[in-house]
XYZ file of C-alpha atoms in Angstrom:
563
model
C 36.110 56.565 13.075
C 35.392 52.961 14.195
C 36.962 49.891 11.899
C 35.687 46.895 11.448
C 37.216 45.145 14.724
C 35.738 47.666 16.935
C 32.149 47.736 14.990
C 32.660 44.005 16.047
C 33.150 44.778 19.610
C 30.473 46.894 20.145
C 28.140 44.240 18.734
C 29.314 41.423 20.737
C 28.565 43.685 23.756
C 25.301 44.254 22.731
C 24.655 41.132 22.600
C 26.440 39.938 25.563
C 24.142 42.920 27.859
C 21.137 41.239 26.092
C 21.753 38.429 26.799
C 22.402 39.090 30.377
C 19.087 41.360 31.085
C 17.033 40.786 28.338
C 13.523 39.731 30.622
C 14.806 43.307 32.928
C 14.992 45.274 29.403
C 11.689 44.045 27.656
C 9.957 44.475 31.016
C 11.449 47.843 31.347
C 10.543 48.780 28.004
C 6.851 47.490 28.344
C 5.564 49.278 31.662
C 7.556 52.612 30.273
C 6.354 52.703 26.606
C 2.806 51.326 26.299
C 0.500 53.754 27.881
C 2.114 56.621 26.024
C 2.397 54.700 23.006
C -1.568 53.550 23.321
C -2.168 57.567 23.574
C 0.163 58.874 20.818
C -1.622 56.164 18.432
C -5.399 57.241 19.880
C -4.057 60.992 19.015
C -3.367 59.704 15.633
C 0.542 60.592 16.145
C 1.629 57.298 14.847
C 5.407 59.193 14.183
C 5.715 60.281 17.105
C 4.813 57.134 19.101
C 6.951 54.801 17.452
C 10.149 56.975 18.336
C 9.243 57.443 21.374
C 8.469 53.369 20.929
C 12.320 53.120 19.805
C 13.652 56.053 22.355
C 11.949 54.243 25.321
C 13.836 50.516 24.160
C 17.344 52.930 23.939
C 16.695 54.419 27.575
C 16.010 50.419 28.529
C 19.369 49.220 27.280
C 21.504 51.896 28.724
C 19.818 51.182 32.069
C 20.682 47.704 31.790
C 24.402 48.934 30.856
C 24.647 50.868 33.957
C 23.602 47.921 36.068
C 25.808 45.917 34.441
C 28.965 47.967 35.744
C 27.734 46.852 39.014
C 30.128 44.641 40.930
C 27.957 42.384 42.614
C 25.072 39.980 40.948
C 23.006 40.468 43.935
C 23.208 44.476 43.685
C 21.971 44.182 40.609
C 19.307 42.078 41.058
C 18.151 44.611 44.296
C 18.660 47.445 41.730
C 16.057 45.898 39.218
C 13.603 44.968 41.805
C 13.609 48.886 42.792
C 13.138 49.710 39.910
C 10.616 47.868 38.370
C 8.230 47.509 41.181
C 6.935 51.085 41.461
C 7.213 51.192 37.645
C 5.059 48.411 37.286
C 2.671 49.584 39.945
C 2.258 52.668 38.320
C 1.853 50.855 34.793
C -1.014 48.862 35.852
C -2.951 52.311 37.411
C -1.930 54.095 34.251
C -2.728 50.965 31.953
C -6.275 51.051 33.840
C -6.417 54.665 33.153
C -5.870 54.315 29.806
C -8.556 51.466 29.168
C -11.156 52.644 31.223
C -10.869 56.857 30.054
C -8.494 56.867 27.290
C -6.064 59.427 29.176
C -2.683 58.987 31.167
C -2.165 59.859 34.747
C -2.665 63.409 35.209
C -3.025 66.026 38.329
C -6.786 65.426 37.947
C -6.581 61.453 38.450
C -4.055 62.291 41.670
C -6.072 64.523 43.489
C -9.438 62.000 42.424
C -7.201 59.718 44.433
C -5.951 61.750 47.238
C -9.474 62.953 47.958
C -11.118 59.827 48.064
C -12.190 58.210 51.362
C -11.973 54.179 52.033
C -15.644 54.262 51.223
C -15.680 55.699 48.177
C -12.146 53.671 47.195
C -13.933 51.017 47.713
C -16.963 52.093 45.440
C -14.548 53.650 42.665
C -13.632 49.943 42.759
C -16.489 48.396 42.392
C -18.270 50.853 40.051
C -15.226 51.102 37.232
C -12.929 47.627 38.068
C -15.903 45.171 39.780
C -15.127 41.121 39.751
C -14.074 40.811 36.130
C -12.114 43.933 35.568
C -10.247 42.449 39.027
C -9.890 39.369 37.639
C -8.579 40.445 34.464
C -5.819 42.369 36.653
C -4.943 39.452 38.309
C -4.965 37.525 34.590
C -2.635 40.290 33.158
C -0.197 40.252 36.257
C -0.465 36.274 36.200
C 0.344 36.050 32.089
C 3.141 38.948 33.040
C 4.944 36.871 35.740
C 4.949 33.644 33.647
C 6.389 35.242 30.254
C 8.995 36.871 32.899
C 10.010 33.747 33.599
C 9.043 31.328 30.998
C 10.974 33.878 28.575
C 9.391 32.542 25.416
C 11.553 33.971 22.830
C 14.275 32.052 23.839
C 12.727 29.297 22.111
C 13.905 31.308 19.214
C 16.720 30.021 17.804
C 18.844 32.284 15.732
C 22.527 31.857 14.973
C 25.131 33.591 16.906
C 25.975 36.250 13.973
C 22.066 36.551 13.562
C 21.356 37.472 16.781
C 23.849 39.684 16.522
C 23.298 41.884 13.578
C 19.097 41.965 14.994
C 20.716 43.351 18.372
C 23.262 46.107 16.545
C 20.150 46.937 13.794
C 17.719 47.418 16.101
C 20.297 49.619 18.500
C 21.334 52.075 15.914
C 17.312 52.684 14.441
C 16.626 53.357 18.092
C 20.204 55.497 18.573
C 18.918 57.159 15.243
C 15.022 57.818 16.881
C 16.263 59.012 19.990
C 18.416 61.513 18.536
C 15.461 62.559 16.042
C 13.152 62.940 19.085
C 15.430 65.065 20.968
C 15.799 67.149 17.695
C 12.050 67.272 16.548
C 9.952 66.690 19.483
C 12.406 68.285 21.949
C 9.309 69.716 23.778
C 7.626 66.308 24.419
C 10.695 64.520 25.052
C 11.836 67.007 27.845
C 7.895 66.933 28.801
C 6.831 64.194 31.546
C 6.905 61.555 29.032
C 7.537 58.361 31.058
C 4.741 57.306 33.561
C 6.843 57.802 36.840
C 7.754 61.160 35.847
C 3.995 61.639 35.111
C 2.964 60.356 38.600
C 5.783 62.286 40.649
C 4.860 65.926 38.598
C 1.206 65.494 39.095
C 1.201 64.035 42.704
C 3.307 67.505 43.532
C 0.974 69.664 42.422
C -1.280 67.903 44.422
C 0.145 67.991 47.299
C 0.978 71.840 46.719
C -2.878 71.792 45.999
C -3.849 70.527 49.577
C -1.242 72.798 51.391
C -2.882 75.685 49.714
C -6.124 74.369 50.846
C -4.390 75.091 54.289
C -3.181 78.011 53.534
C -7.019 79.465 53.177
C -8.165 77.844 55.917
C -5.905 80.299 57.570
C -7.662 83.431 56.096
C -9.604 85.771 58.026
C -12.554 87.316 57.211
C -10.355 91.287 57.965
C -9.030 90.354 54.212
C -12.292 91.214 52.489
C -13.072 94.482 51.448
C -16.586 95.676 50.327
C -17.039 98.373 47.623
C -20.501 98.080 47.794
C -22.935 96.339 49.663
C -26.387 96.992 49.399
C -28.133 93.400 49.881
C -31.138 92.640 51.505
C -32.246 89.790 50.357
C -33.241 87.786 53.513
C -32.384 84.688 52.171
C -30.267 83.116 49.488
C -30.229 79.364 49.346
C -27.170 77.779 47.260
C -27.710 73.936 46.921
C -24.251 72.377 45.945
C -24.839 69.030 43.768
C -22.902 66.635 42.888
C -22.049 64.386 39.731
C -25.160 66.049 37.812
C -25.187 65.757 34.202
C -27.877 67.828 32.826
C -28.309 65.203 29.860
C -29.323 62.976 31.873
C -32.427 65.059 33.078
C -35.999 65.354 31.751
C -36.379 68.848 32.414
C -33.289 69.413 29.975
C -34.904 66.966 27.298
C -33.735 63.590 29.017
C -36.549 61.073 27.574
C -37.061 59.287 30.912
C -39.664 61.426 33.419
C -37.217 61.240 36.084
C -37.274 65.174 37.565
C -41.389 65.513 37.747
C -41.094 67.674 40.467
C -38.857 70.475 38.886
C -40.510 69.981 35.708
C -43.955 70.876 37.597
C -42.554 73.996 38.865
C -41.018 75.086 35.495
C -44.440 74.322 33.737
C -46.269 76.796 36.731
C -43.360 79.676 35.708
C -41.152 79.071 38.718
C -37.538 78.401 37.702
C -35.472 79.704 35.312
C -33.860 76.642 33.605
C -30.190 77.989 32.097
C -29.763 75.883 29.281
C -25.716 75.987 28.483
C -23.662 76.419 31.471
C -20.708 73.903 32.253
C -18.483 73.641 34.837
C -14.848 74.787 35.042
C -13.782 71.025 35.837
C -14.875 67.863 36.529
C -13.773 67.110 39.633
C -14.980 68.434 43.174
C -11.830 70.124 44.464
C -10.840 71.562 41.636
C -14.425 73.099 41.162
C -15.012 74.532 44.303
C -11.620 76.028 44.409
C -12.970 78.036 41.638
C -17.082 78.126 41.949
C -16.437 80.120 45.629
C -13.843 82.368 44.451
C -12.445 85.171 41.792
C -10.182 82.883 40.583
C -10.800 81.662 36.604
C -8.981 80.195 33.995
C -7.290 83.806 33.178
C -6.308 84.060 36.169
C -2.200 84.675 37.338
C -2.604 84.203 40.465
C -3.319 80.649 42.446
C -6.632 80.065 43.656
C -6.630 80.497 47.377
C -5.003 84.187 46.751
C -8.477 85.644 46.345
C -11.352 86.076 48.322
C -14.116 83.399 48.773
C -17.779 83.958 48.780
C -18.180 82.290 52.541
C -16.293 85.225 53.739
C -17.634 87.736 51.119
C -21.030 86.958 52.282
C -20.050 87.212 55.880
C -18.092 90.187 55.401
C -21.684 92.208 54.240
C -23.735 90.839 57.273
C -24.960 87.271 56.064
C -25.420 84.356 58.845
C -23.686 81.866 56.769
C -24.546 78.127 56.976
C -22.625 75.494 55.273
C -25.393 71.439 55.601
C -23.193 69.122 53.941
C -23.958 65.222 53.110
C -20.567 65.021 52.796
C -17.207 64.586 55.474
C -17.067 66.867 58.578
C -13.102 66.443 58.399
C -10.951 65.754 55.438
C -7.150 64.035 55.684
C -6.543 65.620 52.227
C -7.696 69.020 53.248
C -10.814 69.218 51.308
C -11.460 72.467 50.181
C -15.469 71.799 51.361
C -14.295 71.864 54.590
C -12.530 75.002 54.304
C -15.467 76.838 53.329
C -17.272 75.027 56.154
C -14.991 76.096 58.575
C -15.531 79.988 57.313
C -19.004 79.579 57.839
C -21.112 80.955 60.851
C -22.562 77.441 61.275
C -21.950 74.568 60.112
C -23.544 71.316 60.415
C -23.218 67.509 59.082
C -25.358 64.430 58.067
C -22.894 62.072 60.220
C -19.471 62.881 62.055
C -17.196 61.451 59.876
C -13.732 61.904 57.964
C -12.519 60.878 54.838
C -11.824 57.338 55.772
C -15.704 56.688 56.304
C -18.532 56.794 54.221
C -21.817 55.226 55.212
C -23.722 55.944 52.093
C -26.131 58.773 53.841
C -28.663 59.397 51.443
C -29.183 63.653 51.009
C -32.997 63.237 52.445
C -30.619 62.459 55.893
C -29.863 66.648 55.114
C -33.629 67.920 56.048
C -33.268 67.895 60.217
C -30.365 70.475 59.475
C -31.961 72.378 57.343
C -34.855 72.607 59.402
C -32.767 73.408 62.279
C -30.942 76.342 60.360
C -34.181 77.537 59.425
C -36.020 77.567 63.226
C -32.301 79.572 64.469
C -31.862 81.717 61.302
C -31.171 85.185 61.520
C -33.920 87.751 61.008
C -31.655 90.197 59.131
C -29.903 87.708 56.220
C -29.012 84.521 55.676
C -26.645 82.701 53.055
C -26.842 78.952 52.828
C -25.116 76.243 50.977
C -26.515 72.856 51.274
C -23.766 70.201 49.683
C -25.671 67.006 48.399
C -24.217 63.787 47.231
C -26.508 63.936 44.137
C -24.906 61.544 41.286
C -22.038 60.439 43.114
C -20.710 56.804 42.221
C -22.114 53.986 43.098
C -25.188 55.533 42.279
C -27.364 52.916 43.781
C -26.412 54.171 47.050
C -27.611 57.313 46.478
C -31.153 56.683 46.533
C -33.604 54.603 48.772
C -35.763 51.449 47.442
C -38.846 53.247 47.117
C -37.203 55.719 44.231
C -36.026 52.492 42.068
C -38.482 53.833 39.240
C -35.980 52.932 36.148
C -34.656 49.772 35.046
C -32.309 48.678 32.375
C -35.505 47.918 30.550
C -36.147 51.763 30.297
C -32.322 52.512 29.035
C -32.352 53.220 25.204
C -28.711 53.018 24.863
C -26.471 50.473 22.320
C -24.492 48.821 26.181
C -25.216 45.743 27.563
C -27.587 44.974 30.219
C -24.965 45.366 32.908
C -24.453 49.036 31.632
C -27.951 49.427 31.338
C -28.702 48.939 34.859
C -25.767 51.182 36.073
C -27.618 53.743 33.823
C -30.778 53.134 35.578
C -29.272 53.476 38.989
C -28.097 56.818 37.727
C -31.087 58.077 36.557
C -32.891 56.811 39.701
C -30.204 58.659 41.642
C -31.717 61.887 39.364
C -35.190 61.119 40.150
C -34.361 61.370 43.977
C -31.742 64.257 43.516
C -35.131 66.058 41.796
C -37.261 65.328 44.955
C -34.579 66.346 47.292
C -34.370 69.952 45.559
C -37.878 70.649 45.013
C -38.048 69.789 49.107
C -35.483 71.981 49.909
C -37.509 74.581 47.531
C -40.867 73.813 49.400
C -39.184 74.668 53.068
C -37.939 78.073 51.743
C -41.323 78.814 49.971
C -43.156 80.920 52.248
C -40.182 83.561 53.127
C -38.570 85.621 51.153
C -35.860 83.336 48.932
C -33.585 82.865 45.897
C -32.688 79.228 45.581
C -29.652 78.538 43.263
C -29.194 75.281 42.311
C -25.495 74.195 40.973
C -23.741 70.716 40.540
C -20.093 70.842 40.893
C -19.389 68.918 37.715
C -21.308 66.125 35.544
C -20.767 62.531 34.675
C -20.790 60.707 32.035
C -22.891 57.039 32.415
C -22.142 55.311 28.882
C -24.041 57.823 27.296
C -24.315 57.608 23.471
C -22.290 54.426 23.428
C -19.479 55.461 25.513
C -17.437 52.875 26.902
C -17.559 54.709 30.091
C -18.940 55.997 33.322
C -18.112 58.658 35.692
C -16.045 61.898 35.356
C -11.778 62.618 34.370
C -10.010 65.960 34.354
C -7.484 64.739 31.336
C -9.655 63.474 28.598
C -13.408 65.115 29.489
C -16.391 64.439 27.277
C -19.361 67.195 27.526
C -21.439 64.777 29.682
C -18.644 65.565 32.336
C -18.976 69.439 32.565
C -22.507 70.181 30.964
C -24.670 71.029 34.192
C -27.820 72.419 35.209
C -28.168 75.306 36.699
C -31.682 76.419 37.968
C -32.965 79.308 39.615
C -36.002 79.542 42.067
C -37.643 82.532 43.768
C -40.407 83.142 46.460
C -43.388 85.236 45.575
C -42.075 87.437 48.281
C -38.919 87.249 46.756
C -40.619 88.329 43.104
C -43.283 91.028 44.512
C -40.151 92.604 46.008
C -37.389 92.305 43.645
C -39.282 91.749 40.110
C -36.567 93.355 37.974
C -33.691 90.979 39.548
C -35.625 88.040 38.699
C -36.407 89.677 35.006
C -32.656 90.160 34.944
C -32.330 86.196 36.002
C -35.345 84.883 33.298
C -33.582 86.855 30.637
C -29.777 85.531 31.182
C -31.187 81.673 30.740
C -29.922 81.087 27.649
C -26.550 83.099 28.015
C -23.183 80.498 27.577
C -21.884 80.546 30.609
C -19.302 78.726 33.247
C -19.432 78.406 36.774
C -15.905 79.590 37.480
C -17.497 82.946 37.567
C -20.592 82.077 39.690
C -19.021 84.462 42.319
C -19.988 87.042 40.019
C -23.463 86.262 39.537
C -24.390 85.503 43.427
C -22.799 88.999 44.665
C -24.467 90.634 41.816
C -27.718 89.088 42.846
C -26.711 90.351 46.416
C -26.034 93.592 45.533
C -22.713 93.561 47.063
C -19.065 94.467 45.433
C -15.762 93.730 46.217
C -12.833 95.140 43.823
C -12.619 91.516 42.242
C -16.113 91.936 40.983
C -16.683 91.951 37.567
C -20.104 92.674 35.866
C -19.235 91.314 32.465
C -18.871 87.717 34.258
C -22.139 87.816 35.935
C -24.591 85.956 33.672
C -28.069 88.253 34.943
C -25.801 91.472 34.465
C -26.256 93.633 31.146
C -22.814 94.190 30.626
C -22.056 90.087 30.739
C -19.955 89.000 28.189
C -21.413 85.825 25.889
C -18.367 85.905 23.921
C -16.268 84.991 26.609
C -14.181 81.660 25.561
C -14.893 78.605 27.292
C -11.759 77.064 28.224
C -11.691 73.415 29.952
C -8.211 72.023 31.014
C -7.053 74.052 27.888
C -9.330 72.848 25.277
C -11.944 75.515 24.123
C -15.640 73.993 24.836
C -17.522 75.114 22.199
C -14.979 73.917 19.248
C -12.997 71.246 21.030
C -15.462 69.594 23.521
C -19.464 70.432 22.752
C -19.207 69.776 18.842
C -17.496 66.135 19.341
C -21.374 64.638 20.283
């Protein structure tokens, strides 16, 4: 098909297009092919990562061909510069990604981002990158710019025909790989493979996420309809934490004393302590999209398509009150404020929006609870108190006076650095325990259930990690194991005793908080058609063999047993 004159041809072209845009190719091929490749190796795919090594350096050369056809120098200079800027950009946040949580940009990471405030941007920052990972940007961008121009392998020197034959070998292995990719791996290869394609599919879904958001904020309270409703309970407390890894608490076995309080009411017989619940995900929006509604993993329909427990609980004749720590307003359409804005009343720490944090510590929460209490119904009440618990940087989440830890205390195999950020943390605990038993205390002379769940966990370099905080795409079980604790009133007990015999019994039931709805109506006594007993954890028909599925990888077999 081709003689030996044209073979000749098409090498000298190759070479010539090199030649030409080699710096444009190899930069190309870098900020395209390393993240995936770093993954691909860390998932012990070694075959697959090198063609997709090979396939990425063919898709870089026929790039550089089509600029080439360009007329002008100039226009092809502008057309590099487009597009190797937001490919580069994206590289370094995937490339950060990748080094700091072993996983590629995901939806998880993108909504992480679009729901962060300055503030907490700024802490993110601080907390994960701080002065040296900055600087170490800055070195990488620095040693990127002056091999981009430098060009060191020019100092190379290979004869013409050498160069040559190199240029035409290492074009038909990759010709050969991309064909074989296309062939073997067709479902990667068509999958979002290259980082940009990553970014623009998950930011999408994201912003499909935060129009639904606004979509439920549109719902009205005529879409719920009770099959049952029999509650009177007169008051059912629902503290909301946040960033609460159960691990990392003494009343779960944690070997610093740093929850005295609930540990003093569980020695007296006044919680029930559920020892293996985890949460559906392990970051805020995605967890209260599911922790306030029917929707589940198994479910076909999108989240804000069923009913949510603000309007559930309003529907059968509850006051509802959402106290929040957290934003009044949200740019990204937190789903918080959704359920806020359902609520009968609703009341904040500071009047703020996503672009401002000022650190408010959750004792700043007691005036509104104290408020709710003096103007609360005398019929029923449903409350959810949001917290900022364990949220990063956890030194802000605590005052001086609750510094009981150092990195002194920290039996981990991290530096000191680490150590203290684990210290901070477990401070952060020791005040989220006061906060909780106080909120307890103010409820403890009516007649109350307190339920006490964490959105998600976080994982603070335990067990050696080389890593703190919490990631939708590659979770450890410190992300998504949680506590969840149950309190009750004596009035509460002398008039209910066989729902809180039902509660003490479920404690040591598996169970995830993407059916908490479940479990809170069934407390209630109220129904809706989307009830299901077998997901309420207290209910004898509950289901412990239900799987445990987290971002598709089964808990128990995929997640809990890789300690």
């Amino acid at each position: 098909m081709f003689n030996k004159g044209s073979l000749l041809k098409i090498a000298n072209y190759l070479q010539r297009i090199c030649d030409k845009h080699f710096k444009f190719m190899i930069t190309l091929f870098i900020i395209n092919s390393l993240t995936t490749a770093w993954s691909l190796f860390d998932e012990e795919k070694a075959d697959v990562a090198i063609g997709y090594i090979f396939s990425v350096w063919f898709g870089s050369f026929v790039i550089s061909c089509l600029i080439d056809l360009l007329p002008k120098r100039f226009l092809q200079k502008i057309v590099k510069t487009i597009i190797i800027i937001p490919a580069g950009l994206i590289f370094i946040g995937e490339f950060f990604t990748m080094y700091r949580y072993k996983a590629l940009i995901g939806t998880g990471i993108i909504n992480s981002a679009l729901e962060t405030n300055m503030r907490e941007a700024t802490e993110f920052l601080t907390m994960y990158v701080g002065l040296s990972g900055f600087l170490s940007i800055v070195a990488l961008i620095a040693i990127g710019v002056i091999l981009y121009r430098v060009n060191p392998l020019k100092k190379i020197h290979l004869t013409y025909t050498a160069k040559r034959n190199t240029i035409a070998a290492l074009a038909v292995v990759s010709v050969f790989y991309t064909i074989r990719m296309f062939t073997v791996y067709t479902d990667f290869m068509w999958d979002d493979v290259l980082p940009i394609q990553r970014v623009y599919a998950s930011t999408s879904v994201a912003v499909r996420n935060m129009q639904a958001y606004h979509d439920l904020s549109s719902q009205v309270n005529s879409n719920v309809t009770l099959t049952e409703n029999n509650s009177k309970i007169k008051n059912i407390v629902f503290i909301l934490g946040e960033s609460t890894n159960r691990n990392h608490m003494h009343l779960y076995g944690y070997y610093l004393p740093n929850t005295p309080n609930l540990d003093a009411l569980n020695k007296k017989g006044e919680l029930s302590v559920f020892t293996d619940c985890i949460s559906p995900h392990s970051t805020t929006i995605a967890v209260l999209s599911k922790l306030f509604t029917f929707c589940d993993y198994e479910s076909d329909k999108e989240w804000f398509h069923y009913n949510n427990l603000i309007d559930v609980m309003n529907a059968a004749g509850y006051k509802t009150y959402w106290l929040s720590n957290q934003e009044t307003s949200g740019i990204w359409g937190n789903v918080a404020q959704i359920y806020a804005t359902h609520s009968d009343v609703s009341a904040f720490t500071r009047i703020r929006d996503s672009r401002e944090d000022y650190g408010i510590e959750d004792g700043e929460l007691f005036p509104l609870i104290d408020d709710a209490i003096a103007h609360r119904s005398e019929d029923r009440n449903f409350y959810v108190i949001h917290l900022m618990g364990g949220h990063g940087l956890y030194y802000n989440r605590f005052p001086y006076s609750f510094s009981k830890f150092s990195k002194d205390d920290i039996q981990l195999p991290i530096s000191d650095g680490k150590k203290e950020i684990v210290a901070q943390y477990d401070n952060a605990l020791y005040y989220n325990d006061y906060i909780v038993s106080s909120i307890i205390d103010k409820f403890r002379d009516s007649e109350t259930l307190v339920i006490y769940v964490p959105d998600h966990g976080e994982a603070v370099y335990d067990e050696g990690e080389d890593m703190s905080g919490h990631i939708e795409e590659n979770p450890t079980h410190h992300m998504i194991e949680i506590p969840v604790i149950m309190w009750a009133s004596d009035k509460f007990k002398a008039k209910y005793p066989e729902k809180w015999a039902q509660i003490q019994n479920a404690v040591k039931r598996p169970y995830m908080t993407d059916d908490m709805i479940h479990t809170v109506l069934d407390i209630a006594d109220i129904k809706t058609a989307e009830f299901d007993p077998t997901k309420s954890i207290i209910n004898d028909a509950f289901n412990d063999k239900r799987v445990r599925i987290f971002d598709g990888l089964n808990y128990d077999t995929e997640i809990k047993d890789k300690r």
